[in-house]
């Protein structure tokens, strides 16, 4: 439980300082200024008093019970202090001090030291090298942080590893006039993790939405599990920095090189239904809508506008966000006629025109509220000087109170005029999220609707195929491990595929021309001959693939020719395979991710895959609905259905194959990279014709 951290009844500040602007001073001042409801105990070996409070020389001189300690002393003293906290019965410590694992070996040793003492005494550690927490709850008012933005109470909770970004978000929310509930920025996060904090926010009654900023996860699997639980209850809006290609490691497989830099975090967001943002402004503006508005039941937006153009912009952005601005029913239009001015446009957008007053806005709002074909309301409200803007605002607020449908408002005004500031205040105090332009308002509504969609989606459970021979596949991999080989031989690869029921083209292995001819006779002509050698990644680049061989003589001649030309790579083996021309070439692959499992890739295959980069990823295990989504989200998805009279491909065959691959990866975590390129897809069947596995 993190209550001791977020709802401390008494706080000790170890390293309390009489020096103004020092952290040990600022934290106490912040607690006082913010109106902390509990007791503050400064700990200082010499000063009798800090910030007007009696100071104690040691923790154990403190007379009362303490829940939380701030530790702001040189790193070398931290381990002893953590132990002292334990002896005093303190349950959590925020270590603001730096000088730990971010500072090399000596720092890492100190971190280990305080951590082991913390575990021994049951003290939970927040940080080190961090800001701290804030709890705006009027019953708590804990500002355990050295920053300078004092959030009003509200419903948005923030967690950010980086204190700098945390401050940016906190300030952005304050600038928008949005209150905050809980805030946490935990720096090195050596003990209390982001996953735990997110879970805590998930359970916190006062938190309606969570904002999260990260640069990656120490334990992505744990985060995935936590996020999945929380997004079922409330929205998480998240941003991850560090998306550039610069860190992309060179990988030898198609899948490895296409996965690029840390796409895993983005995939975790997708899998768990987290709303992902690339812009902190957009994220905080969306949070403003989540703070007061309900989640729409569907995608259909009704627009009310008293100015034409901005409604057009809004419509474009709404549609780009996956929303719909549908026609209104005849009944609604009939009803509108009664309340609207003669020059109003009774469609969607409803243009009430600039001269509209409170009655016209109210009439339009009531119609949209009752219209069954509308799930949310978008208002463009320009403050015309000749209209009673206060009355319009009051009507909007009134309807907002009645409404189960979310309302967002693009509020176009001149805030240097006192009167319009009042209009704005009426709207904001009435819980209407106001935006300065139509696109921002539309995107915020888009985020509400997206959360609604994500909450309703059902990804199902991973299918477990019973007809697989897991033991056989495992024994092959273990044998290769013992032999110290990292790239599996073709025969091993295809045997593993077959053990998992993955359809492969008829095949046989061969070491000599005669064996190859015999295998070809068995498989049936025409066949393909491929060189099989751990040193050769892309066989056709080196002339190591010969297709459409029609008889044994051609097979023999091909093998002999490859032997003489490619012999310098080492001992060559050969794979003889049924020639299966005319299919759509697809790719399925996998790459292992630290502490997460595998990413499974699907896309357009063949030799141009790295150029076209038309691939999508999912975190294994991949469920049926997820596999189907992969098929529809590649750019060339229409090719799978067939264009210009071609027949489409066996989609369910691919879905089945992807899920079998997923099961294979779950069973064999030692697989580092895997490629099936291409999968030959036909109208009623699919076959893997090239496979590569690296362990
Ligand atoms: P590599 O990717 O190592 O160059 P592949 O085995 O993928 O080697 O073969 C290269 C290309 O040859 C494939 O993309 C495909 O177009 C074609 N090909 C390979 N095997 C077959 C087969 N059994 N039937 C039809 N075409 C094939
Ligand atoms: Mg290939």
mmCIF file of C-alpha atoms in Angstrom, residues 419-655:
data_model
loop_
_atom_site.group_PDB
_atom_site.id
_atom_site.type_symbol
_atom_site.label_atom_id
_atom_site.label_comp_id
_atom_site.label_asym_id
_atom_site.label_seq_id
_atom_site.Cartn_x
_atom_site.Cartn_y
_atom_site.Cartn_z
ATOM 1 C CA UNK A 419 -17.136 40.726 -19.894
ATOM 2 C CA UNK A 420 -15.825 37.833 -21.941
ATOM 3 C CA UNK A 421 -13.595 36.696 -19.117
ATOM 4 C CA UNK A 422 -16.772 36.369 -17.085
ATOM 5 C CA UNK A 423 -18.411 34.346 -19.866
ATOM 6 C CA UNK A 424 -15.398 32.052 -19.865
ATOM 7 C CA UNK A 425 -15.539 31.703 -16.090
ATOM 8 C CA UNK A 426 -19.214 30.704 -16.263
ATOM 9 C CA UNK A 427 -18.317 27.985 -18.727
ATOM 10 C CA UNK A 428 -15.282 26.724 -16.821
ATOM 11 C CA UNK A 429 -16.906 26.741 -13.429
ATOM 12 C CA UNK A 430 -19.777 24.874 -15.007
ATOM 13 C CA UNK A 431 -17.340 22.151 -16.047
ATOM 14 C CA UNK A 432 -17.278 22.926 -19.761
ATOM 15 C CA UNK A 433 -13.845 22.258 -21.266
ATOM 16 C CA UNK A 434 -13.003 25.355 -23.319
ATOM 17 C CA UNK A 435 -10.435 25.462 -26.106
ATOM 18 C CA UNK A 436 -8.927 28.313 -28.036
ATOM 19 C CA UNK A 437 -9.399 26.790 -31.486
ATOM 20 C CA UNK A 438 -11.630 24.227 -33.190
ATOM 21 C CA UNK A 439 -8.866 21.672 -33.830
ATOM 22 C CA UNK A 440 -7.830 21.478 -30.187
ATOM 23 C CA UNK A 441 -11.416 21.068 -29.047
ATOM 24 C CA UNK A 442 -12.058 18.429 -31.719
ATOM 25 C CA UNK A 443 -8.970 16.425 -30.787
ATOM 26 C CA UNK A 444 -9.944 16.466 -27.117
ATOM 27 C CA UNK A 445 -13.379 15.102 -28.011
ATOM 28 C CA UNK A 446 -11.612 12.589 -30.262
ATOM 29 C CA UNK A 447 -9.648 11.347 -27.251
ATOM 30 C CA UNK A 448 -12.835 10.898 -25.193
ATOM 31 C CA UNK A 449 -14.419 8.899 -27.980
ATOM 32 C CA UNK A 450 -11.296 6.835 -28.528
ATOM 33 C CA UNK A 451 -11.245 5.833 -24.879
ATOM 34 C CA UNK A 452 -14.894 4.837 -25.255
ATOM 35 C CA UNK A 453 -14.008 2.628 -28.219
ATOM 36 C CA UNK A 454 -10.998 1.094 -26.490
ATOM 37 C CA UNK A 455 -13.025 0.306 -23.418
ATOM 38 C CA UNK A 456 -15.590 -1.552 -25.467
ATOM 39 C CA UNK A 457 -13.174 -3.567 -27.600
ATOM 40 C CA UNK A 458 -12.645 -7.219 -26.784
ATOM 41 C CA UNK A 459 -9.225 -8.566 -27.639
ATOM 42 C CA UNK A 460 -10.177 -12.027 -26.440
ATOM 43 C CA UNK A 461 -7.757 -14.535 -24.983
ATOM 44 C CA UNK A 462 -4.861 -16.148 -26.794
ATOM 45 C CA UNK A 463 -5.896 -19.383 -28.438
ATOM 46 C CA UNK A 464 -4.040 -22.479 -27.256
ATOM 47 C CA UNK A 465 -3.725 -24.992 -30.100
ATOM 48 C CA UNK A 466 -3.819 -28.539 -28.776
ATOM 49 C CA UNK A 467 -2.405 -30.167 -31.914
ATOM 50 C CA UNK A 468 1.154 -28.905 -31.389
ATOM 51 C CA UNK A 469 4.170 -31.014 -30.481
ATOM 52 C CA UNK A 470 5.848 -28.593 -28.100
ATOM 53 C CA UNK A 471 8.281 -31.179 -26.749
ATOM 54 C CA UNK A 472 9.668 -31.925 -30.188
ATOM 55 C CA UNK A 473 10.234 -28.268 -30.997
ATOM 56 C CA UNK A 474 11.818 -27.651 -27.616
ATOM 57 C CA UNK A 475 14.206 -30.587 -27.966
ATOM 58 C CA UNK A 476 15.393 -29.286 -31.336
ATOM 59 C CA UNK A 477 16.079 -25.838 -29.909
ATOM 60 C CA UNK A 478 17.825 -27.252 -26.847
ATOM 61 C CA UNK A 479 20.010 -29.431 -29.021
ATOM 62 C CA UNK A 480 21.043 -26.385 -31.040
ATOM 63 C CA UNK A 481 21.745 -24.514 -27.789
ATOM 64 C CA UNK A 482 23.979 -27.324 -26.587
ATOM 65 C CA UNK A 483 25.798 -27.333 -29.913
ATOM 66 C CA UNK A 484 26.361 -23.601 -29.486
ATOM 67 C CA UNK A 485 24.667 -22.657 -32.754
ATOM 68 C CA UNK A 486 22.640 -19.481 -32.839
ATOM 69 C CA UNK A 487 21.053 -19.773 -36.296
ATOM 70 C CA UNK A 488 19.078 -22.974 -36.729
ATOM 71 C CA UNK A 489 19.547 -25.210 -39.782
ATOM 72 C CA UNK A 490 16.709 -25.144 -42.321
ATOM 73 C CA UNK A 491 15.649 -28.703 -41.518
ATOM 74 C CA UNK A 492 15.315 -27.763 -37.828
ATOM 75 C CA UNK A 493 13.348 -24.627 -38.650
ATOM 76 C CA UNK A 494 10.814 -26.460 -40.822
ATOM 77 C CA UNK A 495 10.495 -29.327 -38.342
ATOM 78 C CA UNK A 496 9.676 -26.807 -35.603
ATOM 79 C CA UNK A 497 7.121 -25.085 -37.836
ATOM 80 C CA UNK A 498 5.501 -28.427 -38.590
ATOM 81 C CA UNK A 499 5.454 -29.331 -34.896
ATOM 82 C CA UNK A 500 3.332 -26.206 -34.350
ATOM 83 C CA UNK A 501 0.989 -26.924 -37.219
ATOM 84 C CA UNK A 502 2.359 -24.052 -39.286
ATOM 85 C CA UNK A 503 1.815 -24.979 -42.915
ATOM 86 C CA UNK A 504 5.077 -25.209 -44.869
ATOM 87 C CA UNK A 505 5.806 -26.063 -48.497
ATOM 88 C CA UNK A 506 6.803 -29.730 -48.917
ATOM 89 C CA UNK A 507 10.515 -29.918 -48.236
ATOM 90 C CA UNK A 508 13.599 -32.083 -47.762
ATOM 91 C CA UNK A 509 17.145 -31.458 -46.641
ATOM 92 C CA UNK A 510 20.179 -32.523 -48.656
ATOM 93 C CA UNK A 511 23.964 -32.398 -48.336
ATOM 94 C CA UNK A 512 24.765 -33.559 -51.863
ATOM 95 C CA UNK A 513 23.435 -33.241 -55.387
ATOM 96 C CA UNK A 514 22.245 -36.854 -55.329
ATOM 97 C CA UNK A 515 20.373 -36.387 -52.041
ATOM 98 C CA UNK A 516 18.782 -33.217 -53.417
ATOM 99 C CA UNK A 517 17.585 -35.029 -56.547
ATOM 100 C CA UNK A 518 16.147 -37.830 -54.411
ATOM 101 C CA UNK A 519 14.333 -35.315 -52.205
ATOM 102 C CA UNK A 520 12.953 -33.567 -55.291
ATOM 103 C CA UNK A 521 11.666 -36.874 -56.681
ATOM 104 C CA UNK A 522 9.859 -37.451 -53.422
ATOM 105 C CA UNK A 523 8.381 -33.922 -53.193
ATOM 106 C CA UNK A 524 7.330 -33.776 -56.843
ATOM 107 C CA UNK A 525 8.339 -31.247 -59.498
ATOM 108 C CA UNK A 526 8.714 -28.370 -60.023
ATOM 109 C CA UNK A 527 10.908 -27.623 -56.997
ATOM 110 C CA UNK A 528 13.087 -24.887 -55.577
ATOM 111 C CA UNK A 529 16.657 -25.427 -54.375
ATOM 112 C CA UNK A 530 18.087 -23.151 -51.692
ATOM 113 C CA UNK A 531 21.470 -23.020 -50.088
ATOM 114 C CA UNK A 532 21.327 -23.570 -46.303
ATOM 115 C CA UNK A 533 24.209 -22.048 -44.388
ATOM 116 C CA UNK A 534 24.290 -20.135 -41.070
ATOM 117 C CA UNK A 535 26.579 -17.509 -42.607
ATOM 118 C CA UNK A 536 24.103 -16.616 -45.361
ATOM 119 C CA UNK A 537 21.181 -14.428 -44.238
ATOM 120 C CA UNK A 538 19.617 -13.470 -47.518
ATOM 121 C CA UNK A 539 20.089 -16.382 -49.877
ATOM 122 C CA UNK A 540 18.782 -14.862 -53.073
ATOM 123 C CA UNK A 541 21.190 -11.908 -52.752
ATOM 124 C CA UNK A 542 23.971 -14.440 -53.364
ATOM 125 C CA UNK A 543 22.239 -16.498 -56.013
ATOM 126 C CA UNK A 544 21.419 -19.131 -53.417
ATOM 127 C CA UNK A 545 17.824 -19.677 -54.529
ATOM 128 C CA UNK A 546 16.878 -21.445 -57.781
ATOM 129 C CA UNK A 547 13.153 -21.660 -58.502
ATOM 130 C CA UNK A 548 11.041 -23.729 -60.867
ATOM 131 C CA UNK A 549 13.422 -26.657 -61.372
ATOM 132 C CA UNK A 550 11.559 -29.183 -63.481
ATOM 133 C CA UNK A 551 13.557 -32.380 -63.171
ATOM 134 C CA UNK A 552 16.280 -34.220 -61.290
ATOM 135 C CA UNK A 553 18.970 -33.180 -63.739
ATOM 136 C CA UNK A 554 18.204 -29.523 -63.151
ATOM 137 C CA UNK A 555 18.289 -30.081 -59.381
ATOM 138 C CA UNK A 556 21.660 -31.829 -59.548
ATOM 139 C CA UNK A 557 23.168 -29.183 -61.810
ATOM 140 C CA UNK A 558 21.909 -26.380 -59.550
ATOM 141 C CA UNK A 559 23.352 -27.935 -56.396
ATOM 142 C CA UNK A 560 26.732 -28.531 -58.071
ATOM 143 C CA UNK A 561 26.831 -25.004 -59.394
ATOM 144 C CA UNK A 562 26.030 -23.502 -55.939
ATOM 145 C CA UNK A 563 28.595 -25.760 -54.298
ATOM 146 C CA UNK A 564 31.353 -24.456 -56.513
ATOM 147 C CA UNK A 565 30.269 -20.812 -56.364
ATOM 148 C CA UNK A 566 29.328 -20.527 -52.635
ATOM 149 C CA UNK A 567 31.684 -23.159 -51.184
ATOM 150 C CA UNK A 568 33.876 -20.465 -49.647
ATOM 151 C CA UNK A 569 31.159 -19.753 -47.013
ATOM 152 C CA UNK A 570 31.887 -23.114 -45.402
ATOM 153 C CA UNK A 571 30.038 -26.399 -45.401
ATOM 154 C CA UNK A 572 26.865 -26.002 -47.433
ATOM 155 C CA UNK A 573 23.601 -27.822 -47.012
ATOM 156 C CA UNK A 574 20.628 -27.540 -49.299
ATOM 157 C CA UNK A 575 16.914 -27.298 -48.926
ATOM 158 C CA UNK A 576 14.698 -28.688 -51.632
ATOM 159 C CA UNK A 577 11.197 -27.319 -51.585
ATOM 160 C CA UNK A 578 7.977 -27.555 -53.530
ATOM 161 C CA UNK A 579 7.737 -24.641 -55.967
ATOM 162 C CA UNK A 580 4.560 -22.700 -55.129
ATOM 163 C CA UNK A 581 4.300 -19.804 -57.565
ATOM 164 C CA UNK A 582 1.684 -17.113 -57.818
ATOM 165 C CA UNK A 583 0.874 -16.454 -54.168
ATOM 166 C CA UNK A 584 0.845 -13.099 -52.426
ATOM 167 C CA UNK A 585 4.160 -12.840 -50.552
ATOM 168 C CA UNK A 586 3.666 -11.925 -46.885
ATOM 169 C CA UNK A 587 5.960 -11.806 -43.896
ATOM 170 C CA UNK A 588 5.497 -12.977 -40.330
ATOM 171 C CA UNK A 589 8.322 -12.482 -37.889
ATOM 172 C CA UNK A 590 9.249 -12.063 -34.280
ATOM 173 C CA UNK A 591 11.861 -10.374 -32.168
ATOM 174 C CA UNK A 592 12.494 -10.799 -28.432
ATOM 175 C CA UNK A 593 12.261 -7.773 -26.169
ATOM 176 C CA UNK A 594 13.925 -7.508 -22.798
ATOM 177 C CA UNK A 595 11.539 -8.319 -19.919
ATOM 178 C CA UNK A 596 8.523 -8.259 -22.182
ATOM 179 C CA UNK A 597 8.482 -11.327 -24.404
ATOM 180 C CA UNK A 598 8.248 -11.226 -28.170
ATOM 181 C CA UNK A 599 6.954 -8.745 -30.660
ATOM 182 C CA UNK A 600 5.195 -10.446 -33.542
ATOM 183 C CA UNK A 601 5.323 -8.778 -36.927
ATOM 184 C CA UNK A 602 3.042 -9.139 -39.925
ATOM 185 C CA UNK A 603 3.207 -7.380 -43.249
ATOM 186 C CA UNK A 604 3.817 -7.399 -46.948
ATOM 187 C CA UNK A 605 6.699 -9.786 -47.573
ATOM 188 C CA UNK A 606 9.165 -10.683 -50.270
ATOM 189 C CA UNK A 607 12.543 -9.229 -51.048
ATOM 190 C CA UNK A 608 11.422 -5.574 -50.864
ATOM 191 C CA UNK A 609 10.156 -5.764 -47.296
ATOM 192 C CA UNK A 610 12.846 -3.464 -45.859
ATOM 193 C CA UNK A 611 12.162 -0.877 -48.548
ATOM 194 C CA UNK A 612 8.376 -0.908 -48.328
ATOM 195 C CA UNK A 613 8.312 -1.261 -44.520
ATOM 196 C CA UNK A 614 4.636 -2.142 -44.655
ATOM 197 C CA UNK A 615 4.518 -4.075 -41.406
ATOM 198 C CA UNK A 616 2.736 -3.944 -38.060
ATOM 199 C CA UNK A 617 3.652 -5.365 -34.661
ATOM 200 C CA UNK A 618 1.868 -6.816 -31.659
ATOM 201 C CA UNK A 619 3.124 -8.057 -28.330
ATOM 202 C CA UNK A 620 2.860 -11.849 -27.945
ATOM 203 C CA UNK A 621 0.660 -13.613 -27.113
ATOM 204 C CA UNK A 622 -1.403 -12.408 -30.072
ATOM 205 C CA UNK A 623 -5.126 -13.132 -29.869
ATOM 206 C CA UNK A 624 -7.418 -13.811 -32.832
ATOM 207 C CA UNK A 625 -8.906 -10.292 -32.889
ATOM 208 C CA UNK A 626 -5.408 -8.822 -32.659
ATOM 209 C CA UNK A 627 -4.187 -10.962 -35.544
ATOM 210 C CA UNK A 628 -7.186 -9.879 -37.622
ATOM 211 C CA UNK A 629 -6.431 -6.270 -36.778
ATOM 212 C CA UNK A 630 -2.877 -6.765 -38.054
ATOM 213 C CA UNK A 631 -4.281 -7.799 -41.418
ATOM 214 C CA UNK A 632 -6.427 -4.690 -41.682
ATOM 215 C CA UNK A 633 -3.871 -2.158 -40.463
ATOM 216 C CA UNK A 634 -1.044 -2.650 -42.957
ATOM 217 C CA UNK A 635 -1.043 0.019 -45.659
ATOM 218 C CA UNK A 636 -1.549 -2.498 -48.425
ATOM 219 C CA UNK A 637 -4.450 -4.215 -46.668
ATOM 220 C CA UNK A 638 -6.622 -4.006 -49.812
ATOM 221 C CA UNK A 639 -4.119 -6.278 -51.602
ATOM 222 C CA UNK A 640 -5.131 -9.067 -49.233
ATOM 223 C CA UNK A 641 -8.687 -8.854 -50.521
ATOM 224 C CA UNK A 642 -7.546 -8.875 -54.119
ATOM 225 C CA UNK A 643 -7.752 -5.915 -56.462
ATOM 226 C CA UNK A 644 -8.488 -5.654 -60.174
ATOM 227 C CA UNK A 645 -10.142 -9.021 -60.445
ATOM 228 C CA UNK A 646 -7.516 -10.937 -58.449
ATOM 229 C CA UNK A 647 -8.792 -13.266 -55.792
ATOM 230 C CA UNK A 648 -8.089 -12.381 -52.177
ATOM 231 C CA UNK A 649 -5.965 -14.468 -49.843
ATOM 232 C CA UNK A 650 -6.908 -16.911 -47.115
ATOM 233 C CA UNK A 651 -7.200 -14.412 -44.282
ATOM 234 C CA UNK A 652 -8.193 -16.898 -41.629
ATOM 235 C CA UNK A 653 -5.265 -19.077 -42.693
ATOM 236 C CA UNK A 654 -2.944 -16.155 -41.936
ATOM 237 C CA UNK A 655 -4.721 -15.375 -38.665
#
